């Protein structure tokens, strides 16, 4: 009887099999096994759980047996597997597995793009054009949308662009069809549900054999908000300009009010504008424009009702200034009209008082849909608008009063002879037919002396005569004219007249005569001139006062923005002026002030401004400044002129001055702040011992003086040829031999070494770089010819170009060509190094210039690659031979993983574009081996040799 060994899987064994089945199920699913294969494997395992295996030792045979306990267990396990809760769990596992498979199939794209995009500041996204989902995204791109990078993998584009998905999808399809780079702007939804405005650039590419769309995104929200503020400011400037134009043309108060409301909405960009008159302590709207919906009609603002007291309208009347509320929804003090305003989309409001004389007669109220729109600048512009409208309303009121007076005069006077105005009646041809006694009294001419002549005989000059004839010709349109003339009496005395000329028509409408009424306007004109003088000019010196200075500053700042120049504000204060006043008297002090004002006026150019703020403080505004050294020279010369002795009431007086300087836009962009900064700088000059000038910041002051000194020394160095060229070898990675050298300028002045990064910028700013650059090219080509004679044309010389040299490419090409002919050096032994900033601009022009260099036979390199504007799409179109990796990436490649990744990316990029790549600043063997291992073509740095003068370089190469 044989011994049989029965291997029976009972309850515990079956449970273990089932557990292992689930483990294998999940494992194989995540390992990309298809569901049918998995299902088959799963059923097989379950079946084995229920079928025991019998092995008979005597016969060495296997047999399958099914006993009752196992069968019962199989039924139980099957019931568990097929239960609803277990089926839901399986479906969940299948769904998770499917997503894992899909994610793995379209997972992060490895390679060059991944290396670069991981460190890019802009958002870079890889899109699946079929599923419209994100395949990969760099860290910056996810952070811009407030997501983790992992959260965005597999995310649908509609999540980010819920409102504009159709447009985005269309652009993606268009990119696939046209194979062109497409750029557009669109809204994007961040994870915090805040919408931002972004610029997106799409490009169809193939990565790892897969067709994808590369998207580069940039957040434009801040720029959009900034542009919105600028647009609002420009709109308000336009509103002021057109309002002033309307003021000069429209003499009817109601029509002018309507025009101002229309301009506030049409040009100012406001939702609603209305003007109300103040009558019996109530504000009664007279006109409005824009979004209304019954809002203005329902206004019932009473200055004596408490609920209106905190509103902007009543406050602007009581406080006699512009009042604005920047956020109506958060405003707690004003409630009466707030709800109705918010219903109509009004989020901010400003009330502008309008004066006639000393009293507020009206208010202009404007509403905007934007919150926080009104700032100090806009408030000042609205204050200016208040002044302009007050001036206009005052004139209209005065005109109305005058017309009423004339009407009453006509009613009281039965004959023209009784008129207090000089009355002239002319025929249709303009000849005088009649003058009243007042005319004779005013001009000295009788009717017999002037009858038949034109009134132009009274004009004081040819220009006034031409003006009268032009006015008379314009009267043919049937409208009357009113204006001023500068006339001359019979005795030769000049006087101003205010004339009103009206046509008289017959029943058919034809003009038969003209009637002119003229009044002596001399006293009023002189008073107006005096008022203007007092309003805008200093009474003692005749210089512009603070008000006019503010306008001149605005003009200078506007001009500098157009011309890309600076504005300098110099505040000059006479040192110890009080001592002079106390010792010589105030009359002598006033005479000294006049002498200083004349000195400043004579010295300052025509396009600049001299103003007096008061006492002994003067302001000089220099506009269109191109270089800071101009300000330095001006201030030095001004101090020198101020120190010259002056005659004051028979006494010889010598004074000194302290000057403070502020600059736009470096210190501030606001005119008032420029004056404040100059004032602080002036007090700093006083503290430094007087009789000097100081810039607003000590750093700028020191820099100005240092630059001035360095520039003087540079000019001497150029004349004396005090520069020297050093050469740093460039080593070929494959051969280990020197393949070229880079020419580096050195300057030692009075035994002191001055580094290039200190004097080169000064040379650029002062226009000396062209002379230095010309010397470098001549010397470098001459030295290169000597090297290649000795070393069999094996050494190339790399010459750095300045931005000014590159801009004058024709002159540069002529210089290099002549030097190559003169020395006999082969063009292939010359390499020109350019920075990335030189290549930004008109791509077509840049390529044309580079092609011209290449046509000479010389090679081109981009220096310090990766530190400037490294655009891949830009780079691929440029005829460049070599990329030079900046030393800032090399020094930490063994320490900083980011630097190592960027370096490898640049090498890979250069190789893909068929460019050689050279690493700068290699100082250790480890750095050299790292670069060699990743395919770098060449290197230079202290590891091989520091820069050497030519003689020592020859010794090294020998």
mmCIF file of N, CA and C in Angstrom, residues 338-383:
data_model
loop_
_atom_site.group_PDB
_atom_site.id
_atom_site.type_symbol
_atom_site.label_atom_id
_atom_site.label_comp_id
_atom_site.label_asym_id
_atom_site.label_seq_id
_atom_site.Cartn_x
_atom_site.Cartn_y
_atom_site.Cartn_z
ATOM 1 N N UNK A 338 -25.558 104.606 -1.585
ATOM 2 C CA UNK A 338 -24.569 103.572 -1.876
ATOM 3 C C UNK A 338 -25.193 102.346 -2.550
ATOM 4 N N UNK A 339 -26.342 101.888 -2.068
ATOM 5 C CA UNK A 339 -26.959 100.669 -2.602
ATOM 6 C C UNK A 339 -27.319 100.849 -4.067
ATOM 7 N N UNK A 340 -27.942 101.981 -4.408
ATOM 8 C CA UNK A 340 -28.325 102.227 -5.794
ATOM 9 C C UNK A 340 -27.095 102.370 -6.688
ATOM 10 N N UNK A 341 -26.035 102.944 -6.149
ATOM 11 C CA UNK A 341 -24.803 103.101 -6.937
ATOM 12 C C UNK A 341 -24.184 101.751 -7.249
ATOM 13 N N UNK A 342 -24.119 100.866 -6.245
ATOM 14 C CA UNK A 342 -23.527 99.547 -6.458
ATOM 15 C C UNK A 342 -24.344 98.715 -7.433
ATOM 16 N N UNK A 343 -25.671 98.890 -7.435
ATOM 17 C CA UNK A 343 -26.512 98.163 -8.389
ATOM 18 C C UNK A 343 -26.111 98.463 -9.832
ATOM 19 N N UNK A 344 -25.673 99.676 -10.072
ATOM 20 C CA UNK A 344 -25.337 100.113 -11.431
ATOM 21 C C UNK A 344 -23.859 99.919 -11.765
ATOM 22 N N UNK A 345 -23.130 99.243 -10.888
ATOM 23 C CA UNK A 345 -21.725 98.956 -11.167
ATOM 24 C C UNK A 345 -20.775 100.066 -10.800
ATOM 25 N N UNK A 346 -21.247 101.042 -10.005
ATOM 26 C CA UNK A 346 -20.370 102.132 -9.580
ATOM 27 C C UNK A 346 -19.573 101.659 -8.361
ATOM 28 N N UNK A 347 -18.260 101.605 -8.491
ATOM 29 C CA UNK A 347 -17.415 101.141 -7.380
ATOM 30 C C UNK A 347 -16.580 102.257 -6.765
ATOM 31 N N UNK A 348 -16.406 103.361 -7.480
ATOM 32 C CA UNK A 348 -15.677 104.503 -6.931
ATOM 33 C C UNK A 348 -16.307 105.774 -7.482
ATOM 34 N N UNK A 349 -16.171 106.880 -6.715
ATOM 35 C CA UNK A 349 -16.835 108.130 -7.082
ATOM 36 C C UNK A 349 -15.970 109.298 -6.633
ATOM 37 N N UNK A 350 -16.025 110.384 -7.392
ATOM 38 C CA UNK A 350 -15.315 111.614 -7.020
ATOM 39 C C UNK A 350 -16.234 112.799 -7.271
ATOM 40 N N UNK A 351 -16.188 113.770 -6.356
ATOM 41 C CA UNK A 351 -16.981 114.989 -6.487
ATOM 42 C C UNK A 351 -16.036 116.176 -6.597
ATOM 43 N N UNK A 352 -16.241 116.990 -7.653
ATOM 44 C CA UNK A 352 -15.351 118.114 -7.961
ATOM 45 C C UNK A 352 -16.132 119.413 -7.786
ATOM 46 N N UNK A 353 -15.754 120.261 -6.826
ATOM 47 C CA UNK A 353 -16.485 121.525 -6.635
ATOM 48 C C UNK A 353 -16.125 122.540 -7.723
ATOM 49 N N UNK A 354 -17.102 123.343 -8.111
ATOM 50 C CA UNK A 354 -16.901 124.406 -9.104
ATOM 51 C C UNK A 354 -17.276 125.720 -8.440
ATOM 52 N N UNK A 355 -16.400 126.699 -8.546
ATOM 53 C CA UNK A 355 -16.572 127.970 -7.843
ATOM 54 C C UNK A 355 -16.921 129.087 -8.817
ATOM 55 N N UNK A 356 -17.690 130.034 -8.337
ATOM 56 C CA UNK A 356 -17.837 131.348 -8.967
ATOM 57 C C UNK A 356 -17.494 132.351 -7.891
ATOM 58 N N UNK A 357 -16.377 133.022 -8.085
ATOM 59 C CA UNK A 357 -15.875 133.875 -7.018
ATOM 60 C C UNK A 357 -15.342 133.007 -5.892
ATOM 61 N N UNK A 358 -15.821 133.250 -4.693
ATOM 62 C CA UNK A 358 -15.370 132.491 -3.526
ATOM 63 C C UNK A 358 -16.346 131.388 -3.115
ATOM 64 N N UNK A 359 -17.461 131.282 -3.829
ATOM 65 C CA UNK A 359 -18.514 130.358 -3.416
ATOM 66 C C UNK A 359 -18.607 129.180 -4.378
ATOM 67 N N UNK A 360 -18.952 128.011 -3.794
ATOM 68 C CA UNK A 360 -19.225 126.832 -4.623
ATOM 69 C C UNK A 360 -20.597 127.011 -5.255
ATOM 70 N N UNK A 361 -20.629 126.981 -6.582
ATOM 71 C CA UNK A 361 -21.900 127.153 -7.281
ATOM 72 C C UNK A 361 -22.428 125.837 -7.848
ATOM 73 N N UNK A 362 -21.501 124.890 -8.123
ATOM 74 C CA UNK A 362 -21.907 123.633 -8.759
ATOM 75 C C UNK A 362 -20.930 122.540 -8.345
ATOM 76 N N UNK A 363 -21.299 121.293 -8.672
ATOM 77 C CA UNK A 363 -20.401 120.159 -8.482
ATOM 78 C C UNK A 363 -20.454 119.270 -9.713
ATOM 79 N N UNK A 364 -19.284 118.731 -10.082
ATOM 80 C CA UNK A 364 -19.181 117.693 -11.104
ATOM 81 C C UNK A 364 -18.919 116.372 -10.380
ATOM 82 N N UNK A 365 -19.785 115.379 -10.599
ATOM 83 C CA UNK A 365 -19.648 114.090 -9.921
ATOM 84 C C UNK A 365 -19.436 113.015 -10.976
ATOM 85 N N UNK A 366 -18.385 112.212 -10.803
ATOM 86 C CA UNK A 366 -18.042 111.169 -11.776
ATOM 87 C C UNK A 366 -17.927 109.825 -11.068
ATOM 88 N N UNK A 367 -18.348 108.762 -11.757
ATOM 89 C CA UNK A 367 -18.376 107.410 -11.196
ATOM 90 C C UNK A 367 -17.567 106.484 -12.089
ATOM 91 N N UNK A 368 -16.856 105.548 -11.472
ATOM 92 C CA UNK A 368 -16.051 104.568 -12.214
ATOM 93 C C UNK A 368 -16.417 103.157 -11.762
ATOM 94 N N UNK A 369 -16.258 102.210 -12.689
ATOM 95 C CA UNK A 369 -16.486 100.805 -12.352
ATOM 96 C C UNK A 369 -15.310 100.195 -11.617
ATOM 97 N N UNK A 370 -14.151 100.867 -11.647
ATOM 98 C CA UNK A 370 -12.938 100.327 -11.035
ATOM 99 C C UNK A 370 -12.823 100.778 -9.586
ATOM 100 N N UNK A 371 -12.321 99.896 -8.736
ATOM 101 C CA UNK A 371 -11.994 100.259 -7.371
ATOM 102 C C UNK A 371 -10.602 100.858 -7.303
ATOM 103 N N UNK A 372 -10.378 101.716 -6.300
ATOM 104 C CA UNK A 372 -9.049 102.296 -6.029
ATOM 105 C C UNK A 372 -8.491 103.018 -7.247
ATOM 106 N N UNK A 373 -9.351 103.684 -8.007
ATOM 107 C CA UNK A 373 -8.889 104.369 -9.216
ATOM 108 C C UNK A 373 -8.319 105.740 -8.905
ATOM 109 N N UNK A 374 -8.828 106.387 -7.860
ATOM 110 C CA UNK A 374 -8.425 107.758 -7.582
ATOM 111 C C UNK A 374 -7.223 107.761 -6.633
ATOM 112 N N UNK A 375 -6.105 108.283 -7.122
ATOM 113 C CA UNK A 375 -4.915 108.443 -6.302
ATOM 114 C C UNK A 375 -4.572 109.927 -6.216
ATOM 115 N N UNK A 376 -3.431 110.220 -5.619
ATOM 116 C CA UNK A 376 -3.037 111.615 -5.436
ATOM 117 C C UNK A 376 -2.887 112.332 -6.770
ATOM 118 N N UNK A 377 -2.338 111.628 -7.761
ATOM 119 C CA UNK A 377 -2.127 112.238 -9.072
ATOM 120 C C UNK A 377 -3.457 112.593 -9.719
ATOM 121 N N UNK A 378 -4.392 111.637 -9.708
ATOM 122 C CA UNK A 378 -5.695 111.908 -10.311
ATOM 123 C C UNK A 378 -6.428 113.004 -9.539
ATOM 124 N N UNK A 379 -6.287 113.006 -8.218
ATOM 125 C CA UNK A 379 -6.941 114.042 -7.417
ATOM 126 C C UNK A 379 -6.402 115.422 -7.794
ATOM 127 N N UNK A 380 -5.097 115.519 -8.054
ATOM 128 C CA UNK A 380 -4.522 116.796 -8.450
ATOM 129 C C UNK A 380 -5.043 117.240 -9.813
ATOM 130 N N UNK A 381 -5.163 116.264 -10.737
ATOM 131 C CA UNK A 381 -5.695 116.598 -12.058
ATOM 132 C C UNK A 381 -7.152 117.044 -11.955
ATOM 133 N N UNK A 382 -7.932 116.396 -11.080
ATOM 134 C CA UNK A 382 -9.312 116.819 -10.884
ATOM 135 C C UNK A 382 -9.380 118.200 -10.230
ATOM 136 N N UNK A 383 -8.404 118.505 -9.372
ATOM 137 C CA UNK A 383 -8.330 119.851 -8.800
ATOM 138 C C UNK A 383 -8.065 120.876 -9.885
#
